[in-house]
Amino acid sequence: MIAEIIINSNARVLNRTFDYIVPIQMEKNIKIGTRVFVPFGKGKKIEDGFVIHLKETSEFAKKEIANIIEKESLTEENILLAQLMARKYFCNISDCIKLMLPPGTGGKTLENRAKEKMGHFVFLKKEAEEIQEACYNGRIRSEKHKRVLNFLLENDGIYSPDLEVITEVSFSVLKTLEKNGFIEIIEKPMIRNPFIHKKIVRDIPKILTQEQQKCFDNICVSIENHQYTRNLIYGITGSGKTEIYLQLIDKVLQKGKTAIVLVPEISLTPQMVDRFLARFGENIIAILHSKLSIGERYDEWQKIAMGEAKIVIGARSAIFAPMKNLGIIIIDEEHDMSYKSEMTPRYHAKDIAKYIAEKQQCPLVLGSATPEITTMKMAKDKNIILHTLSKRANQTELPEVQVVDLREELIQGNKSMISLPLQFAIEKNLQNKKQTILFLNRRGYSTFIMCRDCGYVAKCKYCNISLTYHHQEKKLKCHYCGYEIPIIKVCPECGSKRVKYFGTGTQRIEEEVHKLFPTASTIRMDIDTVSKKNSHEEILNQFKNDHKDILIGTQMIVKGHHFPNVTLVGVIAADNGLNMEDYRAVERTFQTLVQVAGRAGREELGKVMIQTYNPDHYAIMYAQRQDYDLFYQTEIELRKMLNYPPFCDIILIRFQGKNLEEIQKVAHKVYQKIDSAANNSMIVYAPVPAPIDKIKNKYRWRMIIKCKVTSKVLNLIQYSIEDAAIQKQKEISIIVDINPNNMS
Ligand code: ADP
Ligand code: ZN
Ligand code: ZN
């Protein structure tokens, strides 16, 4: 027997199969999806790979499969999905396979995973930006050191033996990094999954409201009939969507089936998980979260693979959990950007969920208070079943939303970023011992620095982007690559001292709040304050439990949490997102404003104040009224007029590399190939420099195609890229991104 093997590698040239002879004694254990070790290339090199296909003969097969690892094998369905994904997302099959493997086993097999009670854990001691800079500027040269630090950036606090196996370094390497001050190694008891740590009081299903019941009954029919349906639960915050999910899952369990629940990473908090634990207990729930150590994630994965876990709750990649006998897939906050991967493979979890639900013949349930425009369009076109919840389940009122025109403030001579009406409201809230949240989508102190005399703007040395001033450290930082320099007092171009700071970030707002309300206690939450010592969770708990008066934060504060004592939410600058060239900028502004407003007064009547220079913009107007339907109607008309999704797809092809001339050449070649073969339903735009045309010393060009993605289109792009760029593979990376989150 001959097996076609795909090698586990992201090298583009290895994105093909290789034929191997299956030794007789292995024949009965080998099938499509089996993980194998094979001799590869010259010498004794062994690579791992997966069986893609089995056949009787081959003229190429010379070598035998060395070994099979049954425990880490995939199913035939996995392989099929990986093949489809590789084609659709322009990546290697093995890139897709990695998502389906137990965490931490993507590279080598994890053995020696220690079982003792105490263990060494490795923590980063420096900020991410400093580490990236050190790796970049040559302060850290060793590949091993870089590997460890880069891995830690994503997996801080990992169990040391896991780290050693995964990054293939010895403990002494870690010791050196510790000596140099980059990491610390701490001996700690091996804790269990932090999301399952306390005794939870069990609760019972609530009696559903009429609206909830109707939605529940309808989806139950699909569960009963083992039938694939696509559903959208469109219900304002607090309308009881989660309660419906819980009861649907209960139904699924009664039928002996299992459930996958996806939530945005940032909403996946212990509080959120508690609601599931309270209903179903911890034994049958597995949680997949990036905050877990690799070891913990591996354990959760095993719990699923062994069939112990009947419910998986996780972020985007949990859609690949090895669930058997699936009865429902639920995607909460379906409009959230985090469901689209920004790394290879650039998949969208909603597309994968649809594929799996269809295969498994089970319902797919999407839920949101502000569904993605594309999803709502499908609902209106009856391609998705729409369930509407129009009332809050616990009878609280939606908050009152007031818009403050910042232009008026300027006319009246108030230069503060906190308008007088907002100042009054904060004052009143402080008097009443109520809490306030101030939201601003920009971290740092000020967003750019310019010389008043010659117009010089401080920019990053490696990226074409202005530097952000960070007040506490007195530094100017690049938010893209971490490059930083000390604060500038004198213009380096003309020597003028009239160097001014423009734009407002969270640090500046915090300072202003201290000036205006000297006795108020504040707490700030943005990437700069969220480090390991002060996690997300801890900051929010501190705000809630220590009764800080004012929380100032970026996007991070928007989701998931429930603050009973917050009765005022202030949006400092609602327009920040509106001017971006992204076609979804307006949609996101609207979603964010509605979500932020949802933070106020979940129990008591609250107030929301939106500060803006564009009070007449429809996103702001309809956010004020919390009127999604009107927003949708306006937005969909515009999308139609401008031919944007859902009326077509946007395909972005990005070219990156150090040699600008080569990039231009390759980009134009690809463009010509595609353009000359395009039919008239495709709009192909010529390549141009990306809005941020240099990041980390790499130039960036992009071209855009507007059309419906079909297999013909995919083929054309694939062929054009390969043809134009085949010799330039090493110097130029070409990324194809379909409906990207980020157009820059
Ligand atoms: P959503 O997920 O839409 O934001 P939740 O399911 O979290 O809404 O419900 C909001 C609040 O209302 C929660 O405290 C929940 O326990 C409560 N709730 C939901 N459904 C009911 C119901 N049928 N009866 C009473 N309370 C309910
Ligand atoms: Zn100057
Ligand atoms: Zn930079």
mmCIF file of C-alpha atoms in Angstrom, residues 261-425:
data_model
loop_
_atom_site.group_PDB
_atom_site.id
_atom_site.type_symbol
_atom_site.label_atom_id
_atom_site.label_comp_id
_atom_site.label_asym_id
_atom_site.label_seq_id
_atom_site.Cartn_x
_atom_site.Cartn_y
_atom_site.Cartn_z
ATOM 1 C CA VAL A 261 -19.985 27.706 21.964
ATOM 2 C CA LEU A 262 -17.757 30.385 20.495
ATOM 3 C CA VAL A 263 -17.351 33.728 22.221
ATOM 4 C CA PRO A 264 -14.936 36.565 21.450
ATOM 5 C CA GLU A 265 -11.657 35.990 23.273
ATOM 6 C CA ILE A 266 -12.112 39.174 25.249
ATOM 7 C CA SER A 267 -15.587 38.176 26.495
ATOM 8 C CA LEU A 268 -14.389 34.783 27.623
ATOM 9 C CA THR A 269 -14.167 35.750 31.281
ATOM 10 C CA PRO A 270 -14.626 33.636 34.394
ATOM 11 C CA GLN A 271 -17.961 35.396 34.949
ATOM 12 C CA MET A 272 -19.127 34.357 31.518
ATOM 13 C CA VAL A 273 -17.983 30.780 31.992
ATOM 14 C CA ASP A 274 -19.625 30.659 35.429
ATOM 15 C CA ARG A 275 -23.061 30.833 33.872
ATOM 16 C CA PHE A 276 -22.363 27.637 31.963
ATOM 17 C CA LEU A 277 -20.746 25.980 34.965
ATOM 18 C CA ALA A 278 -23.732 26.902 37.115
ATOM 19 C CA ARG A 279 -26.068 25.234 34.685
ATOM 20 C CA PHE A 280 -24.078 22.163 33.698
ATOM 21 C CA GLY A 281 -21.310 21.639 36.273
ATOM 22 C CA GLU A 282 -17.616 21.524 35.491
ATOM 23 C CA ASN A 283 -17.277 17.882 34.542
ATOM 24 C CA ILE A 284 -18.705 18.128 31.081
ATOM 25 C CA ILE A 285 -17.351 21.547 30.108
ATOM 26 C CA ALA A 286 -14.049 22.185 28.390
ATOM 27 C CA ILE A 287 -12.669 25.671 27.994
ATOM 28 C CA LEU A 288 -10.197 26.718 25.353
ATOM 29 C CA HIS A 289 -8.636 30.064 26.052
ATOM 30 C CA SER A 290 -5.277 31.572 25.254
ATOM 31 C CA LYS A 291 -4.826 32.496 28.931
ATOM 32 C CA LEU A 292 -4.477 28.791 29.733
ATOM 33 C CA SER A 293 -1.028 27.303 29.663
ATOM 34 C CA ILE A 294 -0.284 24.958 26.789
ATOM 35 C CA GLY A 295 -0.459 22.085 29.247
ATOM 36 C CA GLU A 296 -3.895 23.140 30.417
ATOM 37 C CA ARG A 297 -5.106 23.594 26.890
ATOM 38 C CA TYR A 298 -3.746 20.194 26.021
ATOM 39 C CA ASP A 299 -5.700 18.704 28.938
ATOM 40 C CA GLU A 300 -8.903 20.407 27.864
ATOM 41 C CA TRP A 301 -8.377 19.167 24.330
ATOM 42 C CA GLN A 302 -7.918 15.604 25.584
ATOM 43 C CA LYS A 303 -11.071 15.916 27.646
ATOM 44 C CA ILE A 304 -12.878 16.703 24.404
ATOM 45 C CA ALA A 305 -11.152 14.040 22.353
ATOM 46 C CA MET A 306 -11.940 11.376 24.952
ATOM 47 C CA GLY A 307 -15.581 12.392 24.879
ATOM 48 C CA GLU A 308 -15.699 13.524 28.519
ATOM 49 C CA ALA A 309 -16.487 17.116 27.652
ATOM 50 C CA LYS A 310 -19.876 17.591 26.091
ATOM 51 C CA ILE A 311 -19.680 21.370 25.865
ATOM 52 C CA VAL A 312 -16.747 23.380 24.578
ATOM 53 C CA ILE A 313 -16.547 27.073 25.251
ATOM 54 C CA GLY A 314 -13.797 28.893 23.471
ATOM 55 C CA ALA A 315 -12.547 31.629 21.210
ATOM 56 C CA ARG A 316 -12.229 31.421 17.423
ATOM 57 C CA SER A 317 -10.045 28.336 17.110
ATOM 58 C CA ALA A 318 -12.306 26.253 19.358
ATOM 59 C CA ILE A 319 -14.356 25.646 16.229
ATOM 60 C CA PHE A 320 -11.705 23.006 15.434
ATOM 61 C CA ALA A 321 -12.159 21.153 18.749
ATOM 62 C CA PRO A 322 -12.388 17.393 18.165
ATOM 63 C CA MET A 323 -16.048 17.204 19.170
ATOM 64 C CA LYS A 324 -17.893 14.052 18.309
ATOM 65 C CA ASN A 325 -21.609 13.834 17.756
ATOM 66 C CA LEU A 326 -22.139 17.545 17.528
ATOM 67 C CA GLY A 327 -25.686 18.778 18.191
ATOM 68 C CA ILE A 328 -25.334 22.554 17.962
ATOM 69 C CA ILE A 329 -22.827 25.341 17.251
ATOM 70 C CA ILE A 330 -23.431 28.695 18.904
ATOM 71 C CA ILE A 331 -21.528 31.865 18.019
ATOM 72 C CA ASP A 332 -22.187 34.669 20.463
ATOM 73 C CA GLU A 333 -21.535 38.304 19.485
ATOM 74 C CA GLU A 334 -21.371 37.065 15.939
ATOM 75 C CA HIS A 335 -20.384 40.505 14.638
ATOM 76 C CA ASP A 336 -17.111 40.441 16.539
ATOM 77 C CA MET A 337 -13.946 40.975 14.524
ATOM 78 C CA SER A 338 -11.988 38.387 16.446
ATOM 79 C CA TYR A 339 -13.754 35.562 14.608
ATOM 80 C CA LYS A 340 -11.690 36.363 11.560
ATOM 81 C CA SER A 341 -8.117 35.189 11.851
ATOM 82 C CA GLU A 342 -5.466 37.748 11.079
ATOM 83 C CA MET A 343 -2.793 35.086 10.759
ATOM 84 C CA THR A 344 -2.326 32.282 8.278
ATOM 85 C CA PRO A 345 -4.734 30.639 7.664
ATOM 86 C CA ARG A 346 -6.896 33.745 7.429
ATOM 87 C CA TYR A 347 -10.153 31.958 7.985
ATOM 88 C CA HIS A 348 -13.437 33.174 9.363
ATOM 89 C CA ALA A 349 -14.849 31.022 12.182
ATOM 90 C CA LYS A 350 -18.377 31.645 10.898
ATOM 91 C CA ASP A 351 -17.540 30.041 7.556
ATOM 92 C CA ILE A 352 -15.943 27.044 9.225
ATOM 93 C CA ALA A 353 -18.897 26.746 11.608
ATOM 94 C CA LYS A 354 -21.309 26.740 8.695
ATOM 95 C CA TYR A 355 -19.319 24.024 6.964
ATOM 96 C CA ILE A 356 -19.175 21.834 10.077
ATOM 97 C CA ALA A 357 -22.827 22.351 11.020
ATOM 98 C CA GLU A 358 -23.839 21.375 7.508
ATOM 99 C CA LYS A 359 -21.690 18.248 7.579
ATOM 100 C CA GLN A 360 -22.931 17.263 11.007
ATOM 101 C CA GLN A 361 -26.509 18.192 10.240
ATOM 102 C CA CYS A 362 -27.029 20.376 13.276
ATOM 103 C CA PRO A 363 -28.230 23.944 13.802
ATOM 104 C CA LEU A 364 -25.854 26.885 13.753
ATOM 105 C CA VAL A 365 -26.949 29.749 16.000
ATOM 106 C CA LEU A 366 -25.512 33.248 15.685
ATOM 107 C CA GLY A 367 -26.376 35.832 18.318
ATOM 108 C CA SER A 368 -25.891 39.581 18.548
ATOM 109 C CA ALA A 369 -27.463 42.880 19.522
ATOM 110 C CA THR A 370 -25.809 44.446 16.485
ATOM 111 C CA PRO A 371 -25.477 41.718 13.854
ATOM 112 C CA GLU A 372 -22.955 42.150 11.120
ATOM 113 C CA ILE A 373 -24.575 43.912 8.149
ATOM 114 C CA THR A 374 -23.771 40.893 6.000
ATOM 115 C CA THR A 375 -25.497 38.516 8.421
ATOM 116 C CA MET A 376 -28.593 40.670 8.659
ATOM 117 C CA LYS A 377 -28.778 40.882 4.888
ATOM 118 C CA MET A 378 -28.827 37.094 4.739
ATOM 119 C CA ALA A 379 -31.586 37.073 7.340
ATOM 120 C CA LYS A 380 -33.618 39.583 5.318
ATOM 121 C CA ASP A 381 -33.067 37.458 2.210
ATOM 122 C CA LYS A 382 -34.280 34.448 4.202
ATOM 123 C CA ASN A 383 -30.988 32.610 3.928
ATOM 124 C CA ILE A 384 -30.798 32.691 7.713
ATOM 125 C CA ILE A 385 -33.746 32.221 10.064
ATOM 126 C CA LEU A 386 -34.236 35.426 12.013
ATOM 127 C CA HIS A 387 -35.351 35.353 15.660
ATOM 128 C CA THR A 388 -35.895 38.750 17.206
ATOM 129 C CA LEU A 389 -35.865 39.537 20.915
ATOM 130 C CA SER A 390 -37.074 43.070 21.386
ATOM 131 C CA LYS A 391 -37.351 43.321 25.162
ATOM 132 C CA ARG A 392 -34.880 43.044 27.990
ATOM 133 C CA ALA A 393 -35.527 39.806 29.862
ATOM 134 C CA ASN A 394 -35.173 41.252 33.323
ATOM 135 C CA GLN A 395 -37.334 44.285 32.682
ATOM 136 C CA THR A 396 -34.603 46.938 33.014
ATOM 137 C CA GLU A 397 -34.755 49.935 30.740
ATOM 138 C CA LEU A 398 -32.171 50.819 28.155
ATOM 139 C CA PRO A 399 -30.047 53.771 29.240
ATOM 140 C CA GLU A 400 -30.688 57.321 28.134
ATOM 141 C CA VAL A 401 -28.186 58.369 25.484
ATOM 142 C CA GLN A 402 -27.160 61.987 25.004
ATOM 143 C CA VAL A 403 -24.954 63.317 22.218
ATOM 144 C CA VAL A 404 -22.609 66.181 23.006
ATOM 145 C CA ASP A 405 -21.476 68.333 20.093
ATOM 146 C CA LEU A 406 -17.776 69.025 20.614
ATOM 147 C CA ARG A 407 -17.863 71.846 18.059
ATOM 148 C CA GLU A 408 -20.141 73.753 20.427
ATOM 149 C CA GLU A 409 -17.676 73.165 23.231
ATOM 150 C CA LEU A 410 -14.886 74.675 21.160
ATOM 151 C CA ILE A 411 -17.031 77.717 20.355
ATOM 152 C CA GLN A 412 -17.648 78.167 24.047
ATOM 153 C CA GLY A 413 -13.938 78.059 24.691
ATOM 154 C CA ASN A 414 -13.755 74.690 26.430
ATOM 155 C CA LYS A 415 -10.548 73.109 25.159
ATOM 156 C CA SER A 416 -10.762 70.095 27.452
ATOM 157 C CA MET A 417 -11.524 66.733 25.888
ATOM 158 C CA ILE A 418 -14.144 66.325 28.577
ATOM 159 C CA SER A 419 -17.108 68.505 27.680
ATOM 160 C CA LEU A 420 -18.970 70.553 30.274
ATOM 161 C CA PRO A 421 -22.103 68.366 30.170
ATOM 162 C CA LEU A 422 -19.937 65.294 30.716
ATOM 163 C CA GLN A 423 -18.073 67.057 33.537
ATOM 164 C CA PHE A 424 -21.387 67.837 35.251
ATOM 165 C CA ALA A 425 -22.583 64.286 34.865
#
